[in-house]
Amino acid sequence: MKMIRKVLVVLGVLFTFGILINATQEDPVKSLVQESLEEKLINDYNVYAIPMPDNLNFSGELVPIENPDIRERMDRELLVNTYWQSNGLLLFKRANKYFPIIEPILEEEGVPNDFKYLAVIESSLTQAVSPARATGFWQILKGTAKEYGLEVNANVDERYHIEKSTRVACKYLKKAKERFGSWTLAAAAYNAGSAGVNRRLEKQNVKTYYDLLLGEETGRYVFRIVAVKEILSNPKRYGFNFKNEDLYGHIPTFNVLVDEPVTDFTEFANQYGINYKILKLHNPWLREAHLNNAAGKEYLIKIPREGYYKTTVGQ
């Protein structure tokens, strides 16, 4: 019995030793391939400092990058947004789809075109909902929405309506601009509230956003807008390469006027050859599968033109 145990121990040692020897012996071909891959990675992947543009502005108001603290803060946002490549590429794609909706409204309302980038940093051009329940592209709070005439309830929430929410954002920004005399401060007020910005200006006895000592979020806010503007305006300079066909396109729609209750939006959608999902994609402000509308209010519901979606409706 002892002899068998000794034999088993010896065999175990030899087996373990054999595994160790095998593990330390490198396949020369595999080793060369690995070295080649490592060399390629080192040579091809580089992280570069971002040259600071000579002239940066927001809505025609210069960013004073000659001040060292301003330069550092601007540099931070350019670096963060340049090297967050996946998010950056998504922003290019979405901007191609949604800027053509936002830009004409900004022009009609007399708000600088640069404010489309405010929507980008607020929501990444998605129907986002923040922890504070700010909602939609422009991240509008419920109280503000109602103050400016948007309908917000369980059935309809017009903060999700791109055109209507853009007009509300414009009204808020114009009011802030009238108060502060600066589009830059108006943008800061959009984030921190007009009362909050005014209180800090008075307490610190300064006149401009760039002279204010602010908290982390509002202190970065305008710099983020300017960085996104710079990058989206100059994709190749910041390493973003794509073709026009890579970008998301705008789907043409027509409006259907509804002035009575709709009991079932699935049936409603099917009448126009689309399904409920597609109806909601184009009308996210419709929050339920029906429309109450006891007051007979007029709503315009968007229907995509034929040929853009393949569905199984009616099959």
mmCIF file of C-alpha atoms in Angstrom, residues 59-265:
data_model
loop_
_atom_site.group_PDB
_atom_site.id
_atom_site.type_symbol
_atom_site.label_atom_id
_atom_site.label_comp_id
_atom_site.label_asym_id
_atom_site.label_seq_id
_atom_site.Cartn_x
_atom_site.Cartn_y
_atom_site.Cartn_z
ATOM 1 C CA SER A 59 -23.174 83.378 -29.665
ATOM 2 C CA GLY A 60 -20.622 85.976 -30.740
ATOM 3 C CA GLU A 61 -19.341 86.534 -27.186
ATOM 4 C CA LEU A 62 -15.638 85.723 -26.889
ATOM 5 C CA VAL A 63 -14.266 83.141 -24.489
ATOM 6 C CA PRO A 64 -11.291 84.871 -22.760
ATOM 7 C CA ILE A 65 -8.820 82.018 -23.217
ATOM 8 C CA GLU A 66 -5.928 84.405 -22.563
ATOM 9 C CA ASN A 67 -6.776 83.980 -18.865
ATOM 10 C CA PRO A 68 -4.957 80.875 -17.559
ATOM 11 C CA ASP A 69 -7.884 79.506 -15.539
ATOM 12 C CA ILE A 70 -10.258 79.929 -18.489
ATOM 13 C CA ARG A 71 -7.768 78.233 -20.794
ATOM 14 C CA GLU A 72 -7.464 75.239 -18.452
ATOM 15 C CA ARG A 73 -11.221 74.866 -18.088
ATOM 16 C CA MET A 74 -11.708 75.098 -21.847
ATOM 17 C CA ASP A 75 -8.909 72.592 -22.417
ATOM 18 C CA ARG A 76 -10.588 70.132 -20.048
ATOM 19 C CA GLU A 77 -13.861 70.142 -21.978
ATOM 20 C CA LEU A 78 -12.153 69.863 -25.355
ATOM 21 C CA LEU A 79 -10.170 66.849 -24.116
ATOM 22 C CA VAL A 80 -13.124 65.115 -22.458
ATOM 23 C CA ASN A 81 -15.406 65.534 -25.457
ATOM 24 C CA THR A 82 -12.754 64.713 -28.063
ATOM 25 C CA TYR A 83 -11.668 61.464 -26.436
ATOM 26 C CA TRP A 84 -15.159 60.266 -25.555
ATOM 27 C CA GLN A 85 -15.264 59.020 -29.120
ATOM 28 C CA SER A 86 -18.336 56.784 -29.043
ATOM 29 C CA ASN A 87 -20.503 59.510 -27.545
ATOM 30 C CA GLY A 88 -19.042 62.094 -29.913
ATOM 31 C CA LEU A 89 -19.858 60.029 -32.971
ATOM 32 C CA LEU A 90 -23.417 59.535 -31.732
ATOM 33 C CA LEU A 91 -23.763 63.301 -31.360
ATOM 34 C CA PHE A 92 -22.713 63.836 -34.983
ATOM 35 C CA LYS A 93 -25.277 61.266 -36.094
ATOM 36 C CA ARG A 94 -28.124 62.712 -34.029
ATOM 37 C CA ALA A 95 -27.272 66.313 -34.892
ATOM 38 C CA ASN A 96 -27.773 65.532 -38.565
ATOM 39 C CA LYS A 97 -31.274 64.299 -37.731
ATOM 40 C CA TYR A 98 -32.441 66.920 -35.245
ATOM 41 C CA PHE A 99 -30.594 70.178 -35.966
ATOM 42 C CA PRO A 100 -32.738 70.788 -39.087
ATOM 43 C CA ILE A 101 -35.767 70.817 -36.755
ATOM 44 C CA ILE A 102 -34.215 73.030 -34.072
ATOM 45 C CA GLU A 103 -32.341 75.578 -36.201
ATOM 46 C CA PRO A 104 -35.333 77.206 -37.970
ATOM 47 C CA ILE A 105 -37.127 77.643 -34.633
ATOM 48 C CA LEU A 106 -34.103 79.346 -33.069
ATOM 49 C CA GLU A 107 -33.976 81.703 -36.046
ATOM 50 C CA GLU A 108 -37.709 82.454 -35.891
ATOM 51 C CA GLU A 109 -37.480 83.144 -32.165
ATOM 52 C CA GLY A 110 -34.430 85.406 -32.487
ATOM 53 C CA VAL A 111 -32.134 83.142 -30.489
ATOM 54 C CA PRO A 112 -28.541 82.546 -31.705
ATOM 55 C CA ASN A 113 -27.915 79.320 -33.588
ATOM 56 C CA ASP A 114 -25.263 78.329 -31.020
ATOM 57 C CA PHE A 115 -28.021 77.412 -28.568
ATOM 58 C CA LYS A 116 -28.633 74.181 -30.441
ATOM 59 C CA TYR A 117 -25.456 72.994 -28.704
ATOM 60 C CA LEU A 118 -27.096 73.705 -25.354
ATOM 61 C CA ALA A 119 -29.666 71.037 -26.220
ATOM 62 C CA VAL A 120 -26.779 68.693 -27.052
ATOM 63 C CA ILE A 121 -25.177 68.975 -23.625
ATOM 64 C CA GLU A 122 -28.534 68.946 -21.839
ATOM 65 C CA SER A 123 -29.801 65.666 -23.273
ATOM 66 C CA SER A 124 -27.392 64.391 -25.962
ATOM 67 C CA LEU A 125 -30.386 65.003 -28.271
ATOM 68 C CA THR A 126 -32.438 62.260 -26.625
ATOM 69 C CA GLN A 127 -35.744 62.313 -24.761
ATOM 70 C CA ALA A 128 -33.904 62.106 -21.459
ATOM 71 C CA VAL A 129 -35.342 62.364 -17.943
ATOM 72 C CA SER A 130 -32.993 63.623 -15.226
ATOM 73 C CA PRO A 131 -33.017 62.589 -11.535
ATOM 74 C CA ALA A 132 -34.757 65.943 -10.892
ATOM 75 C CA ARG A 133 -37.419 64.929 -13.480
ATOM 76 C CA ALA A 134 -36.287 67.531 -16.019
ATOM 77 C CA THR A 135 -37.505 66.098 -19.301
ATOM 78 C CA GLY A 136 -36.929 66.075 -23.044
ATOM 79 C CA PHE A 137 -34.299 67.524 -25.366
ATOM 80 C CA TRP A 138 -34.240 70.781 -23.393
ATOM 81 C CA GLN A 139 -34.558 69.188 -19.926
ATOM 82 C CA ILE A 140 -37.520 71.300 -18.849
ATOM 83 C CA LEU A 141 -38.952 70.968 -15.351
ATOM 84 C CA LYS A 142 -42.687 70.438 -14.962
ATOM 85 C CA GLY A 143 -43.282 73.806 -13.274
ATOM 86 C CA THR A 144 -41.361 75.711 -15.942
ATOM 87 C CA ALA A 145 -43.196 73.857 -18.701
ATOM 88 C CA LYS A 146 -46.590 74.817 -17.309
ATOM 89 C CA GLU A 147 -45.471 78.395 -16.674
ATOM 90 C CA TYR A 148 -44.627 78.705 -20.378
ATOM 91 C CA GLY A 149 -47.818 77.056 -21.604
ATOM 92 C CA LEU A 150 -46.895 73.426 -22.230
ATOM 93 C CA GLU A 151 -49.386 70.705 -21.397
ATOM 94 C CA VAL A 152 -47.977 68.242 -18.870
ATOM 95 C CA ASN A 153 -50.050 65.387 -17.478
ATOM 96 C CA ALA A 154 -50.183 61.586 -17.538
ATOM 97 C CA ASN A 155 -51.831 61.604 -20.966
ATOM 98 C CA VAL A 156 -49.860 64.321 -22.777
ATOM 99 C CA ASP A 157 -46.418 65.733 -21.939
ATOM 100 C CA GLU A 158 -45.323 68.390 -24.411
ATOM 101 C CA ARG A 159 -41.819 68.552 -22.953
ATOM 102 C CA TYR A 160 -41.249 65.571 -25.274
ATOM 103 C CA HIS A 161 -42.501 67.625 -28.254
ATOM 104 C CA ILE A 162 -39.310 68.849 -29.950
ATOM 105 C CA GLU A 163 -40.786 71.896 -31.666
ATOM 106 C CA LYS A 164 -42.899 73.102 -28.733
ATOM 107 C CA SER A 165 -40.185 72.521 -26.134
ATOM 108 C CA THR A 166 -37.658 74.351 -28.323
ATOM 109 C CA ARG A 167 -39.929 77.393 -28.403
ATOM 110 C CA VAL A 168 -40.273 77.309 -24.618
ATOM 111 C CA ALA A 169 -36.486 77.109 -24.234
ATOM 112 C CA CYS A 170 -36.190 80.125 -26.553
ATOM 113 C CA LYS A 171 -38.651 82.148 -24.483
ATOM 114 C CA TYR A 172 -36.750 81.351 -21.296
ATOM 115 C CA LEU A 173 -33.406 82.244 -22.869
ATOM 116 C CA LYS A 174 -34.650 85.536 -24.318
ATOM 117 C CA LYS A 175 -36.025 86.526 -20.935
ATOM 118 C CA ALA A 176 -32.669 85.726 -19.310
ATOM 119 C CA LYS A 177 -30.794 87.638 -22.029
ATOM 120 C CA GLU A 178 -32.993 90.676 -21.418
ATOM 121 C CA ARG A 179 -32.193 90.480 -17.716
ATOM 122 C CA PHE A 180 -28.436 89.948 -17.939
ATOM 123 C CA GLY A 181 -27.558 91.529 -21.292
ATOM 124 C CA SER A 182 -25.443 88.512 -22.245
ATOM 125 C CA TRP A 183 -26.201 85.276 -24.077
ATOM 126 C CA THR A 184 -23.444 83.562 -22.093
ATOM 127 C CA LEU A 185 -25.105 84.471 -18.805
ATOM 128 C CA ALA A 186 -28.469 83.473 -20.287
ATOM 129 C CA ALA A 187 -27.026 80.005 -20.957
ATOM 130 C CA ALA A 188 -25.704 79.815 -17.383
ATOM 131 C CA ALA A 189 -29.145 80.865 -16.121
ATOM 132 C CA TYR A 190 -30.703 78.020 -18.088
ATOM 133 C CA ASN A 191 -28.677 75.667 -15.910
ATOM 134 C CA ALA A 192 -28.633 77.425 -12.536
ATOM 135 C CA GLY A 193 -31.753 79.601 -12.765
ATOM 136 C CA SER A 194 -31.849 83.351 -13.313
ATOM 137 C CA ALA A 195 -32.217 84.077 -9.602
ATOM 138 C CA GLY A 196 -29.201 81.941 -8.757
ATOM 139 C CA VAL A 197 -26.983 83.590 -11.364
ATOM 140 C CA ASN A 198 -28.113 87.081 -10.345
ATOM 141 C CA ARG A 199 -27.434 86.358 -6.676
ATOM 142 C CA ARG A 200 -23.885 85.228 -7.437
ATOM 143 C CA LEU A 201 -23.177 88.216 -9.696
ATOM 144 C CA GLU A 202 -24.240 90.613 -6.953
ATOM 145 C CA LYS A 203 -22.473 88.758 -4.146
ATOM 146 C CA GLN A 204 -19.183 88.485 -6.047
ATOM 147 C CA ASN A 205 -19.483 91.981 -7.579
ATOM 148 C CA VAL A 206 -18.645 90.875 -11.147
ATOM 149 C CA LYS A 207 -20.368 91.273 -14.515
ATOM 150 C CA THR A 208 -19.515 88.204 -16.615
ATOM 151 C CA TYR A 209 -19.873 84.431 -16.467
ATOM 152 C CA TYR A 210 -16.121 83.966 -16.793
ATOM 153 C CA ASP A 211 -15.461 86.070 -13.667
ATOM 154 C CA LEU A 212 -17.882 84.098 -11.507
ATOM 155 C CA LEU A 213 -16.864 81.410 -9.047
ATOM 156 C CA LEU A 214 -19.521 78.753 -9.563
ATOM 157 C CA GLY A 215 -20.257 75.192 -8.552
ATOM 158 C CA GLU A 216 -18.985 72.277 -10.619
ATOM 159 C CA GLU A 217 -21.985 71.871 -12.926
ATOM 160 C CA THR A 218 -22.703 75.507 -13.806
ATOM 161 C CA GLY A 219 -18.981 76.300 -13.771
ATOM 162 C CA ARG A 220 -18.430 73.780 -16.574
ATOM 163 C CA TYR A 221 -21.703 74.425 -18.393
ATOM 164 C CA VAL A 222 -20.781 77.075 -20.968
ATOM 165 C CA PHE A 223 -17.347 75.521 -21.532
ATOM 166 C CA ARG A 224 -19.054 72.239 -22.407
ATOM 167 C CA ILE A 225 -21.342 74.021 -24.870
ATOM 168 C CA VAL A 226 -18.400 75.761 -26.542
ATOM 169 C CA ALA A 227 -16.384 72.523 -26.695
ATOM 170 C CA VAL A 228 -19.253 70.621 -28.316
ATOM 171 C CA LYS A 229 -19.790 73.486 -30.766
ATOM 172 C CA GLU A 230 -16.098 73.462 -31.713
ATOM 173 C CA ILE A 231 -15.940 69.682 -32.175
ATOM 174 C CA LEU A 232 -19.219 69.293 -34.069
ATOM 175 C CA SER A 233 -18.220 72.185 -36.338
ATOM 176 C CA ASN A 234 -14.786 70.695 -37.112
ATOM 177 C CA PRO A 235 -15.015 66.886 -37.062
ATOM 178 C CA LYS A 236 -11.778 66.087 -38.904
ATOM 179 C CA ARG A 237 -9.734 68.433 -36.729
ATOM 180 C CA TYR A 238 -10.753 66.333 -33.733
ATOM 181 C CA GLY A 239 -10.340 62.927 -35.342
ATOM 182 C CA PHE A 240 -13.942 62.099 -36.258
ATOM 183 C CA ASN A 241 -14.250 60.462 -39.656
ATOM 184 C CA PHE A 242 -17.541 59.469 -41.241
ATOM 185 C CA LYS A 243 -19.522 59.647 -44.458
ATOM 186 C CA ASN A 244 -22.868 61.390 -44.875
ATOM 187 C CA GLU A 245 -24.588 58.029 -45.180
ATOM 188 C CA ASP A 246 -23.295 57.117 -41.704
ATOM 189 C CA LEU A 247 -25.414 59.873 -40.149
ATOM 190 C CA TYR A 248 -29.019 59.537 -39.014
ATOM 191 C CA GLY A 249 -31.521 61.028 -41.418
ATOM 192 C CA HIS A 250 -34.704 62.974 -40.806
ATOM 193 C CA ILE A 251 -37.856 61.065 -41.759
ATOM 194 C CA PRO A 252 -40.377 63.258 -43.633
ATOM 195 C CA THR A 253 -43.794 63.405 -41.977
ATOM 196 C CA PHE A 254 -47.212 64.944 -42.460
ATOM 197 C CA ASN A 255 -49.599 66.154 -39.763
ATOM 198 C CA VAL A 256 -52.992 64.754 -38.878
ATOM 199 C CA LEU A 257 -55.268 67.119 -36.957
ATOM 200 C CA VAL A 258 -57.025 65.479 -34.007
ATOM 201 C CA ASP A 259 -59.653 67.399 -32.018
ATOM 202 C CA GLU A 260 -61.484 64.578 -30.275
ATOM 203 C CA PRO A 261 -60.609 61.640 -28.014
ATOM 204 C CA VAL A 262 -58.669 58.714 -29.469
ATOM 205 C CA THR A 263 -59.591 55.472 -27.734
ATOM 206 C CA ASP A 264 -56.830 53.300 -29.211
ATOM 207 C CA PHE A 265 -53.644 54.608 -30.814
#
